[in-house]
């Protein structure tokens, strides 16, 4: 069963990142210690990520509660036993209902084994996840980070991360996904911790808790 990185692991990673990259060292100094919030993994975790995308936190919680009440138990089998129309009555869009079925079929047909996904390395796991219709690269990467506790995954297509990287590096244009991946190479094997730091810093700047001058 996946476990979250410990506080000691995160601290060691922060120290290694600060030593490897002067830019990130300033972000490390600005962002307080954080806990890794491991979410439910497996089929249920991925299905929930799809359900919650592109809706508010409150709406996501309400829809997921209705899905749980409607299915009783959230498994590939119970999902496939309910039609897209039934899922729409729970608050899902037709597209998300179809994607839920796609994920469930991938598991029941043996195209992916959510019960033992941790046996695959990061690249193989991402390839298996993105082979499912409706599961994009960002979803696969964040699933591995938040639902499996993997510590060297970096979602380079995340706009908030790209913007934080732009601020921190003092560059005019936000990096592209390809450029973000390349920039993150120096953070191996702690890229997930680097992402957490950049997200934390981005949020604090947006909330006015940290000034951009703090890492100038």
PDB file of C-alpha atoms in Angstrom:
ATOM      1  CA  UNK A   1       0.000   0.000   0.000  1.00  0.00           C
ATOM      2  CA  UNK A   2       1.402   3.436  -0.917  1.00  0.00           C
ATOM      3  CA  UNK A   3       2.631   5.587   1.942  1.00  0.00           C
ATOM      4  CA  UNK A   4       3.347   9.286   2.153  1.00  0.00           C
ATOM      5  CA  UNK A   5       6.950  10.471   2.410  1.00  0.00           C
ATOM      6  CA  UNK A   6       7.892  11.125   6.016  1.00  0.00           C
ATOM      7  CA  UNK A   7       8.804  14.510   7.450  1.00  0.00           C
ATOM      8  CA  UNK A   8      12.441  13.402   7.583  1.00  0.00           C
ATOM      9  CA  UNK A   9      12.345  12.400   3.905  1.00  0.00           C
ATOM     10  CA  UNK A  10      10.863  15.746   2.923  1.00  0.00           C
ATOM     11  CA  UNK A  11      13.435  17.626   5.012  1.00  0.00           C
ATOM     12  CA  UNK A  12      16.300  15.696   3.422  1.00  0.00           C
ATOM     13  CA  UNK A  13      14.854  16.399  -0.024  1.00  0.00           C
ATOM     14  CA  UNK A  14      14.513  20.117   0.738  1.00  0.00           C
ATOM     15  CA  UNK A  15      18.135  20.271   1.830  1.00  0.00           C
ATOM     16  CA  UNK A  16      19.286  18.448  -1.303  1.00  0.00           C
ATOM     17  CA  UNK A  17      17.239  20.722  -3.549  1.00  0.00           C
ATOM     18  CA  UNK A  18      18.591  23.855  -1.885  1.00  0.00           C
ATOM     19  CA  UNK A  19      22.134  22.594  -2.375  1.00  0.00           C
ATOM     20  CA  UNK A  20      21.520  21.690  -6.016  1.00  0.00           C
ATOM     21  CA  UNK A  21      19.815  24.890  -7.169  1.00  0.00           C
ATOM     22  CA  UNK A  22      20.358  28.417  -5.785  1.00  0.00           C
ATOM     23  CA  UNK A  23      17.023  29.569  -7.212  1.00  0.00           C
ATOM     24  CA  UNK A  24      15.116  26.831  -5.445  1.00  0.00           C
ATOM     25  CA  UNK A  25      17.156  27.420  -2.291  1.00  0.00           C
ATOM     26  CA  UNK A  26      15.424  30.788  -1.935  1.00  0.00           C
ATOM     27  CA  UNK A  27      12.033  29.141  -2.390  1.00  0.00           C
ATOM     28  CA  UNK A  28      12.943  26.473   0.181  1.00  0.00           C
ATOM     29  CA  UNK A  29      13.763  29.230   2.649  1.00  0.00           C
ATOM     30  CA  UNK A  30      10.488  31.051   1.994  1.00  0.00           C
ATOM     31  CA  UNK A  31       8.145  28.017   2.191  1.00  0.00           C
ATOM     32  CA  UNK A  32       7.494  26.556   5.667  1.00  0.00           C
ATOM     33  CA  UNK A  33       7.575  22.802   6.362  1.00  0.00           C
ATOM     34  CA  UNK A  34       4.635  20.908   4.875  1.00  0.00           C
ATOM     35  CA  UNK A  35       3.041  17.499   5.201  1.00  0.00           C
ATOM     36  CA  UNK A  36       2.448  15.242   2.228  1.00  0.00           C
ATOM     37  CA  UNK A  37      -1.302  14.799   1.876  1.00  0.00           C
ATOM     38  CA  UNK A  38      -1.677  11.296   0.513  1.00  0.00           C
ATOM     39  CA  UNK A  39      -5.065  10.708  -1.097  1.00  0.00           C
ATOM     40  CA  UNK A  40      -6.920   7.449  -1.633  1.00  0.00           C
ATOM     41  CA  UNK A  41      -5.129   5.479  -4.337  1.00  0.00           C
ATOM     42  CA  UNK A  42      -6.023   2.776  -6.804  1.00  0.00           C
ATOM     43  CA  UNK A  43      -9.072   2.808  -9.036  1.00  0.00           C
ATOM     44  CA  UNK A  44     -11.092   4.907  -6.614  1.00  0.00           C
ATOM     45  CA  UNK A  45      -8.366   7.550  -6.403  1.00  0.00           C
ATOM     46  CA  UNK A  46      -8.044   7.972 -10.153  1.00  0.00           C
ATOM     47  CA  UNK A  47     -11.807   8.008 -10.688  1.00  0.00           C
ATOM     48  CA  UNK A  48     -12.148  10.671  -8.015  1.00  0.00           C
ATOM     49  CA  UNK A  49      -9.481  12.816  -9.671  1.00  0.00           C
ATOM     50  CA  UNK A  50     -11.458  12.694 -12.921  1.00  0.00           C
ATOM     51  CA  UNK A  51     -14.692  13.538 -11.097  1.00  0.00           C
ATOM     52  CA  UNK A  52     -13.155  16.530  -9.327  1.00  0.00           C
ATOM     53  CA  UNK A  53     -11.408  18.143 -12.276  1.00  0.00           C
ATOM     54  CA  UNK A  54     -12.561  21.555 -13.487  1.00  0.00           C
ATOM     55  CA  UNK A  55     -15.117  22.108 -10.728  1.00  0.00           C
ATOM     56  CA  UNK A  56     -14.893  24.015  -7.465  1.00  0.00           C
ATOM     57  CA  UNK A  57     -13.798  22.304  -4.255  1.00  0.00           C
ATOM     58  CA  UNK A  58     -17.318  22.534  -2.858  1.00  0.00           C
ATOM     59  CA  UNK A  59     -18.917  21.163  -6.017  1.00  0.00           C
ATOM     60  CA  UNK A  60     -16.375  18.337  -6.197  1.00  0.00           C
ATOM     61  CA  UNK A  61     -17.108  17.300  -2.618  1.00  0.00           C
ATOM     62  CA  UNK A  62     -20.861  17.335  -3.246  1.00  0.00           C
ATOM     63  CA  UNK A  63     -20.626  15.313  -6.459  1.00  0.00           C
ATOM     64  CA  UNK A  64     -18.266  12.763  -4.938  1.00  0.00           C
ATOM     65  CA  UNK A  65     -20.586  12.312  -1.954  1.00  0.00           C
ATOM     66  CA  UNK A  66     -23.485  11.640  -4.332  1.00  0.00           C
ATOM     67  CA  UNK A  67     -21.375   9.176  -6.312  1.00  0.00           C
ATOM     68  CA  UNK A  68     -20.499   7.310  -3.114  1.00  0.00           C
ATOM     69  CA  UNK A  69     -24.115   7.214  -2.002  1.00  0.00           C
ATOM     70  CA  UNK A  70     -25.274   6.086  -5.431  1.00  0.00           C
ATOM     71  CA  UNK A  71     -22.705   3.318  -5.877  1.00  0.00           C
ATOM     72  CA  UNK A  72     -22.442   2.134  -2.282  1.00  0.00           C
ATOM     73  CA  UNK A  73     -18.962   0.792  -2.937  1.00  0.00           C
ATOM     74  CA  UNK A  74     -16.673   2.459  -5.472  1.00  0.00           C
ATOM     75  CA  UNK A  75     -15.111  -0.312  -7.545  1.00  0.00           C
ATOM     76  CA  UNK A  76     -14.682  -0.946 -11.280  1.00  0.00           C
ATOM     77  CA  UNK A  77     -17.582  -3.377 -11.100  1.00  0.00           C
ATOM     78  CA  UNK A  78     -20.039  -0.964  -9.471  1.00  0.00           C
ATOM     79  CA  UNK A  79     -19.058   1.789 -11.891  1.00  0.00           C
ATOM     80  CA  UNK A  80     -19.688  -0.454 -14.894  1.00  0.00           C
ATOM     81  CA  UNK A  81     -23.033  -1.510 -13.400  1.00  0.00           C
ATOM     82  CA  UNK A  82     -24.277   2.085 -13.638  1.00  0.00           C
ATOM     83  CA  UNK A  83     -25.061   3.796 -16.912  1.00  0.00           C
ATOM     84  CA  UNK A  84     -23.698   7.210 -17.921  1.00  0.00           C
ATOM     85  CA  UNK A  85     -27.225   8.537 -17.434  1.00  0.00           C
ATOM     86  CA  UNK A  86     -27.198   7.383 -13.819  1.00  0.00           C
ATOM     87  CA  UNK A  87     -23.866   9.098 -13.272  1.00  0.00           C
ATOM     88  CA  UNK A  88     -25.263  12.279 -14.724  1.00  0.00           C
ATOM     89  CA  UNK A  89     -27.952  12.145 -12.041  1.00  0.00           C
ATOM     90  CA  UNK A  90     -25.105  12.201  -9.485  1.00  0.00           C
ATOM     91  CA  UNK A  91     -23.823  15.432 -11.020  1.00  0.00           C
ATOM     92  CA  UNK A  92     -21.171  14.148 -13.433  1.00  0.00           C
ATOM     93  CA  UNK A  93     -20.946  15.365 -16.995  1.00  0.00           C
ATOM     94  CA  UNK A  94     -21.527  12.805 -19.698  1.00  0.00           C
ATOM     95  CA  UNK A  95     -17.845  12.959 -20.600  1.00  0.00           C
ATOM     96  CA  UNK A  96     -16.692  12.248 -17.064  1.00  0.00           C
ATOM     97  CA  UNK A  97     -19.145   9.363 -16.802  1.00  0.00           C
ATOM     98  CA  UNK A  98     -17.687   7.876 -19.988  1.00  0.00           C
ATOM     99  CA  UNK A  99     -14.161   8.330 -18.691  1.00  0.00           C
ATOM    100  CA  UNK A 100     -15.154   6.559 -15.477  1.00  0.00           C
ATOM    101  CA  UNK A 101     -16.309   3.615 -17.547  1.00  0.00           C
ATOM    102  CA  UNK A 102     -13.070   3.684 -19.538  1.00  0.00           C
ATOM    103  CA  UNK A 103     -10.984   3.518 -16.366  1.00  0.00           C
ATOM    104  CA  UNK A 104     -13.125   0.707 -14.961  1.00  0.00           C
ATOM    105  CA  UNK A 105     -12.895  -1.311 -18.191  1.00  0.00           C
ATOM    106  CA  UNK A 106      -9.129  -0.836 -18.334  1.00  0.00           C
ATOM    107  CA  UNK A 107      -8.873  -2.484 -14.921  1.00  0.00           C
ATOM    108  CA  UNK A 108     -11.374  -5.310 -15.474  1.00  0.00           C
ATOM    109  CA  UNK A 109      -9.864  -6.113 -18.888  1.00  0.00           C
ATOM    110  CA  UNK A 110      -6.372  -6.275 -17.424  1.00  0.00           C
ATOM    111  CA  UNK A 111      -4.941  -3.304 -19.308  1.00  0.00           C
ATOM    112  CA  UNK A 112      -3.908  -1.782 -15.972  1.00  0.00           C
ATOM    113  CA  UNK A 113      -3.674  -3.266 -12.490  1.00  0.00           C
ATOM    114  CA  UNK A 114      -4.531  -0.593  -9.945  1.00  0.00           C
ATOM    115  CA  UNK A 115      -3.937  -3.038  -7.100  1.00  0.00           C
ATOM    116  CA  UNK A 116      -0.259  -3.353  -8.000  1.00  0.00           C
ATOM    117  CA  UNK A 117       0.515  -0.170  -9.921  1.00  0.00           C
ATOM    118  CA  UNK A 118       3.299   0.609  -7.458  1.00  0.00           C
ATOM    119  CA  UNK A 119       5.295  -2.257  -8.976  1.00  0.00           C
ATOM    120  CA  UNK A 120       5.818  -0.178 -12.118  1.00  0.00           C
ATOM    121  CA  UNK A 121       8.464   2.515 -12.303  1.00  0.00           C
ATOM    122  CA  UNK A 122       7.317   6.093 -12.832  1.00  0.00           C
ATOM    123  CA  UNK A 123       7.597   6.118 -16.621  1.00  0.00           C
ATOM    124  CA  UNK A 124       5.853   2.768 -17.034  1.00  0.00           C
ATOM    125  CA  UNK A 125       3.084   3.792 -14.646  1.00  0.00           C
ATOM    126  CA  UNK A 126       2.522   7.062 -16.508  1.00  0.00           C
ATOM    127  CA  UNK A 127       2.410   5.180 -19.811  1.00  0.00           C
ATOM    128  CA  UNK A 128      -0.162   2.733 -18.434  1.00  0.00           C
ATOM    129  CA  UNK A 129      -2.336   5.498 -17.035  1.00  0.00           C
ATOM    130  CA  UNK A 130      -2.269   7.739 -20.106  1.00  0.00           C
ATOM    131  CA  UNK A 131      -3.159   4.782 -22.324  1.00  0.00           C
ATOM    132  CA  UNK A 132      -6.642   5.005 -20.772  1.00  0.00           C
ATOM    133  CA  UNK A 133      -8.975   7.317 -22.656  1.00  0.00           C
ATOM    134  CA  UNK A 134      -9.659  10.416 -20.570  1.00  0.00           C
ATOM    135  CA  UNK A 135      -6.475  10.210 -18.486  1.00  0.00           C
ATOM    136  CA  UNK A 136      -4.056  12.922 -19.548  1.00  0.00           C
ATOM    137  CA  UNK A 137      -0.423  13.385 -18.636  1.00  0.00           C
ATOM    138  CA  UNK A 138      -1.103  15.918 -15.860  1.00  0.00           C
ATOM    139  CA  UNK A 139      -3.690  13.601 -14.288  1.00  0.00           C
ATOM    140  CA  UNK A 140      -1.314  10.637 -14.423  1.00  0.00           C
ATOM    141  CA  UNK A 141       1.557  12.590 -12.891  1.00  0.00           C
ATOM    142  CA  UNK A 142      -0.463  14.138 -10.084  1.00  0.00           C
ATOM    143  CA  UNK A 143      -2.099  10.764  -9.371  1.00  0.00           C
ATOM    144  CA  UNK A 144       1.332   9.235  -8.827  1.00  0.00           C
ATOM    145  CA  UNK A 145       2.303  12.128  -6.569  1.00  0.00           C
ATOM    146  CA  UNK A 146      -0.822  12.421  -4.449  1.00  0.00           C
ATOM    147  CA  UNK A 147      -2.291   8.924  -4.561  1.00  0.00           C
ATOM    148  CA  UNK A 148       0.921   6.869  -4.521  1.00  0.00           C
ATOM    149  CA  UNK A 149       3.325   9.179  -2.712  1.00  0.00           C
ATOM    150  CA  UNK A 150       5.933   9.067  -5.468  1.00  0.00           C
ATOM    151  CA  UNK A 151       8.697  11.573  -4.896  1.00  0.00           C
ATOM    152  CA  UNK A 152      10.284  12.074  -8.316  1.00  0.00           C
ATOM    153  CA  UNK A 153       7.378  13.045 -10.569  1.00  0.00           C
ATOM    154  CA  UNK A 154       7.028  16.538 -11.990  1.00  0.00           C
ATOM    155  CA  UNK A 155       3.865  17.720 -13.834  1.00  0.00           C
ATOM    156  CA  UNK A 156       5.553  20.108 -16.228  1.00  0.00           C
ATOM    157  CA  UNK A 157       2.273  21.076 -17.857  1.00  0.00           C
ATOM    158  CA  UNK A 158       0.896  22.581 -14.638  1.00  0.00           C
ATOM    159  CA  UNK A 159       0.347  26.308 -15.202  1.00  0.00           C
ATOM    160  CA  UNK A 160       0.856  27.263 -11.546  1.00  0.00           C
ATOM    161  CA  UNK A 161       4.210  25.474 -11.493  1.00  0.00           C
ATOM    162  CA  UNK A 162       5.230  27.142 -14.740  1.00  0.00           C
ATOM    163  CA  UNK A 163       4.319  30.562 -13.368  1.00  0.00           C
ATOM    164  CA  UNK A 164       6.193  29.944 -10.115  1.00  0.00           C
ATOM    165  CA  UNK A 165       9.229  28.872 -12.125  1.00  0.00           C
ATOM    166  CA  UNK A 166       8.982  32.071 -14.182  1.00  0.00           C
ATOM    167  CA  UNK A 167       8.896  34.214 -11.064  1.00  0.00           C
ATOM    168  CA  UNK A 168      11.703  32.350  -9.352  1.00  0.00           C
ATOM    169  CA  UNK A 169      14.011  32.350 -12.368  1.00  0.00           C
ATOM    170  CA  UNK A 170      13.196  35.987 -13.136  1.00  0.00           C
ATOM    171  CA  UNK A 171      12.342  35.320 -16.767  1.00  0.00           C
ATOM    172  CA  UNK A 172       9.834  37.188 -18.891  1.00  0.00           C
ATOM    173  CA  UNK A 173       7.915  34.315 -20.463  1.00  0.00           C
ATOM    174  CA  UNK A 174       6.343  31.398 -18.656  1.00  0.00           C
ATOM    175  CA  UNK A 175       8.231  28.192 -19.572  1.00  0.00           C
ATOM    176  CA  UNK A 176       6.539  25.752 -21.888  1.00  0.00           C
ATOM    177  CA  UNK A 177       5.799  22.230 -20.732  1.00  0.00           C
ATOM    178  CA  UNK A 178       8.944  20.991 -22.489  1.00  0.00           C
ATOM    179  CA  UNK A 179      11.047  23.746 -20.929  1.00  0.00           C
ATOM    180  CA  UNK A 180       9.576  23.064 -17.481  1.00  0.00           C
ATOM    181  CA  UNK A 181      10.504  19.384 -17.697  1.00  0.00           C
ATOM    182  CA  UNK A 182      14.030  20.320 -18.773  1.00  0.00           C
ATOM    183  CA  UNK A 183      14.376  22.872 -15.974  1.00  0.00           C
ATOM    184  CA  UNK A 184      13.260  20.296 -13.409  1.00  0.00           C
ATOM    185  CA  UNK A 185      15.955  17.789 -14.343  1.00  0.00           C
ATOM    186  CA  UNK A 186      18.364  19.323 -11.833  1.00  0.00           C
ATOM    187  CA  UNK A 187      15.856  18.490  -9.084  1.00  0.00           C
ATOM    188  CA  UNK A 188      16.002  14.722  -9.572  1.00  0.00           C
ATOM    189  CA  UNK A 189      15.373  12.546  -7.578  1.00  0.00           C
ATOM    190  CA  UNK A 190      13.200  14.968  -5.574  1.00  0.00           C
ATOM    191  CA  UNK A 191      11.078  16.568  -8.278  1.00  0.00           C
ATOM    192  CA  UNK A 192       7.784  15.941  -6.473  1.00  0.00           C
ATOM    193  CA  UNK A 193       9.093  17.794  -3.429  1.00  0.00           C
ATOM    194  CA  UNK A 194      10.252  20.621  -5.713  1.00  0.00           C
ATOM    195  CA  UNK A 195       6.725  20.766  -7.148  1.00  0.00           C
ATOM    196  CA  UNK A 196       5.238  20.964  -3.654  1.00  0.00           C
ATOM    197  CA  UNK A 197       7.615  23.798  -2.781  1.00  0.00           C
ATOM    198  CA  UNK A 198       6.755  25.743  -5.928  1.00  0.00           C
ATOM    199  CA  UNK A 199       3.019  25.194  -5.427  1.00  0.00           C
ATOM    200  CA  UNK A 200       3.322  26.298  -1.812  1.00  0.00           C
ATOM    201  CA  UNK A 201       5.253  29.384  -2.789  1.00  0.00           C
ATOM    202  CA  UNK A 202       2.863  30.200  -5.655  1.00  0.00           C
ATOM    203  CA  UNK A 203      -0.127  29.990  -3.326  1.00  0.00           C
ATOM    204  CA  UNK A 204       1.539  32.114  -0.653  1.00  0.00           C
ATOM    205  CA  UNK A 205       2.413  34.795  -3.215  1.00  0.00           C
ATOM    206  CA  UNK A 206      -1.138  34.804  -4.569  1.00  0.00           C
ATOM    207  CA  UNK A 207      -2.534  35.132  -1.040  1.00  0.00           C
ATOM    208  CA  UNK A 208      -0.144  37.998  -0.298  1.00  0.00           C
ATOM    209  CA  UNK A 209       1.699  36.053   2.420  1.00  0.00           C
ATOM    210  CA  UNK A 210       5.019  36.143   0.566  1.00  0.00           C
ATOM    211  CA  UNK A 211       6.361  38.937  -1.617  1.00  0.00           C
ATOM    212  CA  UNK A 212       8.173  38.152  -4.837  1.00  0.00           C
ATOM    213  CA  UNK A 213      11.020  40.247  -3.451  1.00  0.00           C
ATOM    214  CA  UNK A 214      11.520  37.532  -0.837  1.00  0.00           C
ATOM    215  CA  UNK A 215      13.294  35.396  -3.439  1.00  0.00           C
ATOM    216  CA  UNK A 216      14.814  38.226  -5.466  1.00  0.00           C
TER     217      UNK A 216
END
